[in-house]
mmCIF file of C-alpha atoms in Angstrom:
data_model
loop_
_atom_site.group_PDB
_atom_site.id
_atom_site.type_symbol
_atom_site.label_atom_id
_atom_site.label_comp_id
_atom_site.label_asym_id
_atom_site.label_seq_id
_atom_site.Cartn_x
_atom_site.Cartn_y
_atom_site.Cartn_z
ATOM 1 C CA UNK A 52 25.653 70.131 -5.262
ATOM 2 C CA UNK A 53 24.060 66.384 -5.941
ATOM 3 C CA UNK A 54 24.615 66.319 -9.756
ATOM 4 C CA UNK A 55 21.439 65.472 -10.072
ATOM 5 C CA UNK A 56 22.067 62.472 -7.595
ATOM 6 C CA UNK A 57 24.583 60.522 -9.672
ATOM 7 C CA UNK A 58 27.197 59.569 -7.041
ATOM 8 C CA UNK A 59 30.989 59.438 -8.180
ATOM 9 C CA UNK A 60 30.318 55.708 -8.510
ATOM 10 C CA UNK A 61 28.284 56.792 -11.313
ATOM 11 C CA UNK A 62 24.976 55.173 -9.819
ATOM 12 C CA UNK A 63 21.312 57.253 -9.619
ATOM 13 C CA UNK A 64 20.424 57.227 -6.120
ATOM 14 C CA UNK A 65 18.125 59.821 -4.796
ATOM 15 C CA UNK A 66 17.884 57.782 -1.465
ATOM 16 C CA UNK A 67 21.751 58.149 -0.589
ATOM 17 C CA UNK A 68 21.368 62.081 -1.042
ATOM 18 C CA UNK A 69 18.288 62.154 1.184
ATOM 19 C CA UNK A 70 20.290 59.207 3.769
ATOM 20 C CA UNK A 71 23.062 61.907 3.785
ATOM 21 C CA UNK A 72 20.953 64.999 4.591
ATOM 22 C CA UNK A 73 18.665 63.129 7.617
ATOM 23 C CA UNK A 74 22.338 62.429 9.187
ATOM 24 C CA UNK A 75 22.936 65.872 10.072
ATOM 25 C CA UNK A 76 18.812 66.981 11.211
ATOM 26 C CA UNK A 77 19.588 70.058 9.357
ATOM 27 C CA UNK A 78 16.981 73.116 9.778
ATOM 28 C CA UNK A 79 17.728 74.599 6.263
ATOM 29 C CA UNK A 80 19.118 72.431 3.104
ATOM 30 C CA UNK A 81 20.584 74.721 -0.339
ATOM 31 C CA UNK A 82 20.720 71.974 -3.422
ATOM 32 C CA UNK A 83 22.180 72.415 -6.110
ATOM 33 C CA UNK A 84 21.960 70.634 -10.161
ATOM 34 C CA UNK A 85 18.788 69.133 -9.271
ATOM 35 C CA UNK A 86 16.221 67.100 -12.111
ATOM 36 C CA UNK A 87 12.654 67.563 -12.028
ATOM 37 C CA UNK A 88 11.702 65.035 -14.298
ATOM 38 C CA UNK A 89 14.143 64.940 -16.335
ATOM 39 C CA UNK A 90 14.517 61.947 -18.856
ATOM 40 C CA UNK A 91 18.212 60.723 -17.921
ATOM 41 C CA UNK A 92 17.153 60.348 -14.594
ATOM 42 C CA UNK A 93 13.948 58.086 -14.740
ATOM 43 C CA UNK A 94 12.051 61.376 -14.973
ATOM 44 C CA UNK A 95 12.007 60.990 -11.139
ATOM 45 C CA UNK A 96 10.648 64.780 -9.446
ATOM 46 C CA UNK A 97 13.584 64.919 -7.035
ATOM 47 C CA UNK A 98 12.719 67.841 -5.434
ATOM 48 C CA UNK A 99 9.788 65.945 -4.589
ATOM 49 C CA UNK A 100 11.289 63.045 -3.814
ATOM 50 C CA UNK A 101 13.616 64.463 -1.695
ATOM 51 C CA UNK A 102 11.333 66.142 0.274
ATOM 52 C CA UNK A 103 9.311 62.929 0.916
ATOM 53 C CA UNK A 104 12.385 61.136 2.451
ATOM 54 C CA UNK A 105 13.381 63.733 4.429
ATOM 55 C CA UNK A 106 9.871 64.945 5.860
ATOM 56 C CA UNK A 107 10.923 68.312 4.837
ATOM 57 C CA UNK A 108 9.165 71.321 2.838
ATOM 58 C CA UNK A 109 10.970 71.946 -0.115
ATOM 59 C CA UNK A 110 10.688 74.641 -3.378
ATOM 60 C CA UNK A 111 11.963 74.237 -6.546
ATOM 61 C CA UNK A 112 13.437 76.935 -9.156
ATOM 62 C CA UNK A 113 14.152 75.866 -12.967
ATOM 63 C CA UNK A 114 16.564 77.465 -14.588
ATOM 64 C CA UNK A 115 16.609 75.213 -17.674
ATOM 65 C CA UNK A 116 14.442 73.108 -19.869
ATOM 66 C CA UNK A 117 16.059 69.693 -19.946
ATOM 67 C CA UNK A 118 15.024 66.308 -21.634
ATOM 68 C CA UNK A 119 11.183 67.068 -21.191
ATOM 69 C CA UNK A 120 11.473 68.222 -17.591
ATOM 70 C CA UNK A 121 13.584 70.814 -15.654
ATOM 71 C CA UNK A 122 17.175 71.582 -13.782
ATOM 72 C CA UNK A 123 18.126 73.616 -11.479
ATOM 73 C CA UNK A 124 18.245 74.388 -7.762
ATOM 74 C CA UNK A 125 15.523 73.591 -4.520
ATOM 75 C CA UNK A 126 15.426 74.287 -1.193
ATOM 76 C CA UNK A 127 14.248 71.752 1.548
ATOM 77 C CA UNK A 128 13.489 73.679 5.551
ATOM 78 C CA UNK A 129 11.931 71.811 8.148
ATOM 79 C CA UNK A 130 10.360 74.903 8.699
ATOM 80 C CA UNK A 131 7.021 76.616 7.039
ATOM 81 C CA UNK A 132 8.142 78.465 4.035
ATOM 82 C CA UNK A 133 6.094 81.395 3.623
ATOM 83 C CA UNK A 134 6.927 82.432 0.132
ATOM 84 C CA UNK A 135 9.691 81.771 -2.362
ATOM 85 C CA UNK A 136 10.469 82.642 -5.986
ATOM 86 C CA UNK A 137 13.475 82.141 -8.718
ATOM 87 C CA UNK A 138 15.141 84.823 -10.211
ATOM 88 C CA UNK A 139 17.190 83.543 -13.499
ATOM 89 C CA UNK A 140 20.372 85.138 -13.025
ATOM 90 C CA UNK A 141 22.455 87.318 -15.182
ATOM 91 C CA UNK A 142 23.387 85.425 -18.612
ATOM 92 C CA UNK A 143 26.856 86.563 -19.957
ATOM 93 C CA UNK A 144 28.169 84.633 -23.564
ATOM 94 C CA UNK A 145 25.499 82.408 -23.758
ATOM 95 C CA UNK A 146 26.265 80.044 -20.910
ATOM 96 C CA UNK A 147 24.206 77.954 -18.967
ATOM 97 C CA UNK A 148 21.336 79.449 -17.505
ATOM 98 C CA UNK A 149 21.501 79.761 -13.425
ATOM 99 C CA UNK A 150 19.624 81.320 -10.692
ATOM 100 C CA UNK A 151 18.438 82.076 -7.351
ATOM 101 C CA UNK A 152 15.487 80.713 -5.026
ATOM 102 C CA UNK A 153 14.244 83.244 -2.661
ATOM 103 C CA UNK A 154 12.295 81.722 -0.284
ATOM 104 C CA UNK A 155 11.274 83.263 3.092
ATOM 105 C CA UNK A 156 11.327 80.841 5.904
ATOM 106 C CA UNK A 157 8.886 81.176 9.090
ATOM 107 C CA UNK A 158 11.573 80.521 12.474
ATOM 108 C CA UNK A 159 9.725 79.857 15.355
ATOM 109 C CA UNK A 160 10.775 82.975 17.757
ATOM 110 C CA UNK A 161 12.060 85.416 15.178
ATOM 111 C CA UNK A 162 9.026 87.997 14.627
ATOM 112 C CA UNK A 163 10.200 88.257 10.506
ATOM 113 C CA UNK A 164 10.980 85.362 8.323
ATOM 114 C CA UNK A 165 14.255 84.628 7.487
ATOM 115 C CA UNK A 166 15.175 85.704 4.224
ATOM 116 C CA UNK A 167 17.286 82.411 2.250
ATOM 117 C CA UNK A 168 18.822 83.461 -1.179
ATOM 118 C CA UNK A 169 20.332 79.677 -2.439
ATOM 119 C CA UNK A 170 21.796 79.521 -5.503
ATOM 120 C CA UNK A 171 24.756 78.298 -7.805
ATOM 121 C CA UNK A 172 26.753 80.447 -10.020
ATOM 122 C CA UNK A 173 28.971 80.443 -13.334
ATOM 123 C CA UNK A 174 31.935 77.587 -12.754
ATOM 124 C CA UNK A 175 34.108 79.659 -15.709
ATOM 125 C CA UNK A 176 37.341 81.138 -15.347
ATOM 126 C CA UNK A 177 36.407 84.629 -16.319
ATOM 127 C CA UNK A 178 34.238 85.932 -13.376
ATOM 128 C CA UNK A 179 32.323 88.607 -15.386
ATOM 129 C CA UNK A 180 29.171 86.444 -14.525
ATOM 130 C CA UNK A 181 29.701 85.692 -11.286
ATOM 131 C CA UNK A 182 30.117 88.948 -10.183
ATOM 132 C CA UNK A 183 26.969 90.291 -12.379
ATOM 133 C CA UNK A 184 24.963 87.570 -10.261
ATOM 134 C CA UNK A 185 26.738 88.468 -7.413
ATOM 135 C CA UNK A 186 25.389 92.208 -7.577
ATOM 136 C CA UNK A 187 22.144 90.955 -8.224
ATOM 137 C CA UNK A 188 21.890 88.559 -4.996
ATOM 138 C CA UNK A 189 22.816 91.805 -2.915
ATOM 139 C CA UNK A 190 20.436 93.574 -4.903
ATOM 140 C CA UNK A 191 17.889 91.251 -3.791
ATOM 141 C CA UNK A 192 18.983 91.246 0.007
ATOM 142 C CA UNK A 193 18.800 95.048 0.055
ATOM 143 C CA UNK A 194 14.700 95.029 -0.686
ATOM 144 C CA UNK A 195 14.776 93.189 2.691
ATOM 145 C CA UNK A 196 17.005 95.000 5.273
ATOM 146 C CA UNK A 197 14.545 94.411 8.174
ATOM 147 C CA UNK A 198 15.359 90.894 7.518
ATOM 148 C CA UNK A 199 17.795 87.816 8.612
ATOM 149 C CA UNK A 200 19.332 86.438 5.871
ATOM 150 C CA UNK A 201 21.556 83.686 4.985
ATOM 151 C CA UNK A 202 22.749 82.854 1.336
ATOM 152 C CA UNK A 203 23.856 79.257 0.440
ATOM 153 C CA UNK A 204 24.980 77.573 -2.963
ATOM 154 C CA UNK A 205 27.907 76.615 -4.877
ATOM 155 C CA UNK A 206 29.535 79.615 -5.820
ATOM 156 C CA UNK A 207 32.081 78.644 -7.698
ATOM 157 C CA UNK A 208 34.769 81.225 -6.330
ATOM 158 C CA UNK A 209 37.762 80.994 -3.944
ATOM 159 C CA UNK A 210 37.603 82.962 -0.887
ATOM 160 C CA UNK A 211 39.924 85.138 -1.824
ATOM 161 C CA UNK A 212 38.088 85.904 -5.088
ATOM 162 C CA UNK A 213 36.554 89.025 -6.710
ATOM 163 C CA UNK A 214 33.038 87.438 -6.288
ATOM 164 C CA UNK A 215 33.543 86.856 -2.254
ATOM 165 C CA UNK A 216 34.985 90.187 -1.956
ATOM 166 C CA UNK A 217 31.756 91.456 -4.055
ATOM 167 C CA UNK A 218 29.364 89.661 -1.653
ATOM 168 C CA UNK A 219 31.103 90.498 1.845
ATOM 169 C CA UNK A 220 30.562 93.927 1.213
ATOM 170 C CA UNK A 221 26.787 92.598 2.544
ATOM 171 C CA UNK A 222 27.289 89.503 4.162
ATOM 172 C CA UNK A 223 29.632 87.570 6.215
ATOM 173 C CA UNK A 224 30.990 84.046 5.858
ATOM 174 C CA UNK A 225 29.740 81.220 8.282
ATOM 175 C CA UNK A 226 33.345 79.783 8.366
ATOM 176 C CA UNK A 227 36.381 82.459 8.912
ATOM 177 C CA UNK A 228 38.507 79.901 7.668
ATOM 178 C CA UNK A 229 38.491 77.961 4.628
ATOM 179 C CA UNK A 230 36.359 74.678 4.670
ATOM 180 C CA UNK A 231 37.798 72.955 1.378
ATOM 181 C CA UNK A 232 34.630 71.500 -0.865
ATOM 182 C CA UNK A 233 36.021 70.986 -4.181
ATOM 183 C CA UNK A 234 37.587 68.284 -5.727
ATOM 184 C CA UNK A 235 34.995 65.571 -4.073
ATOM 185 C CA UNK A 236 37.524 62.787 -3.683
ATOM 186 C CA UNK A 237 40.329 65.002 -2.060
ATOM 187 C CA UNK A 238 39.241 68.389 -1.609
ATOM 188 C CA UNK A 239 41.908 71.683 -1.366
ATOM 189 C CA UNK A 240 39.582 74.261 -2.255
ATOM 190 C CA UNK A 241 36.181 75.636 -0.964
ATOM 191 C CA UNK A 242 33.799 76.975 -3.395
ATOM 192 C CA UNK A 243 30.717 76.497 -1.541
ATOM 193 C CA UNK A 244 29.420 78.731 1.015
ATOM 194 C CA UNK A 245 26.994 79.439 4.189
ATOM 195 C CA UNK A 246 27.253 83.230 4.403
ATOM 196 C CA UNK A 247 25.152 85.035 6.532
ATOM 197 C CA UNK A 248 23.265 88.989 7.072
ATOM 198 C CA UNK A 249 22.375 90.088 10.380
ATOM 199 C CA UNK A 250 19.888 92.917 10.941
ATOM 200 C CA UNK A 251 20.634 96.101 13.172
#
């Protein structure tokens, strides 16, 4: 989650997001509160950007209209990415609009692409929405069961939460113990996930 690259410091600064991903090489990157031109942050295309300092391929999926550009998620993979799409994501009281980037990501020695579901979910006590989105993401999985999967985002849910409990019913979390995310500056809690599907 890069809050739309405004550090805790308060400063815009696309370049320390992308300094932080290149020091870990990774393969596969899930973002989260992204702005694609968006007018309180220069309207800079940060998915764009993002993927020019990192050399990486990247996809982006808008969930909202904001300040005459868009918000929402994007995927950057070192890899080819074969195909990808959004899917807005279940909308319960009016709240703010999320979804999910499907993207399907050509490995080098797998004979089927990976399937990556990367998304962020309803931050609201009541987890009515959560666990609507949560149905849909295994929903989604399902249409693909010849394929490897792996979902990443901000979830916004405890691991011992209805929503986890929901989505382990089809996948399996990357960490069997809790990795705490959440609060930035001393974090207890994790609410932000690598969970992966194997096929048979």
């Amino acid at each position: 989650n890069i809050h739309h690259a405004e550090g805790v410091d308060r400063k815009l600064d696309v370049e320390r997001i992308a300094s932080v991903i290149r020091s870990v090489e990774p393969d596969l990157v899930a973002l989260q509160e992204v702005d694609q031109k968006v007018k309180r942050t220069q309207v800079v295309d940060q998915p764009a950007e993002l993927a020019e300092l990192t050399k990486m391929q990247v996809v982006f999926g808008a969930n909202i209209e904001l300040q005459g550009g868009h918000y929402g998620n994007a995927v950057l993979s070192r890899f080819p990415i074969a195909r990808h799409k959004n899917h807005l994501l279940p909308n319960i009281d009016d709240s703010e609009q999320r979804g999910v980037i499907e993207a399907e990501i050509k490995i080098p020695d797998l004979d089927v692409p990976l399937l990556l579901l990367a998304t962020h979910l309803d931050y609201r006590a009541d987890e009515r929405e959560r666990l609507a989105s949560a149905k849909v993401i295994n929903e989604l999985a399902a249409k693909h069961p010849d394929r490897p999967a792996l979902l990443a985002g901000d979830l916004n849910a405890t691991p011992d939460s209805k929503t986890l409990e929901q989505l382990e019913a089809m996948w399996t979390r990357a960490n069997e113990k809790p990795m705490a995310t959440v609060p930035v500056n001393q974090p207890n809690k994790q609410i932000d996930f690598i969970l992966y599907r194997l096929t048979d």
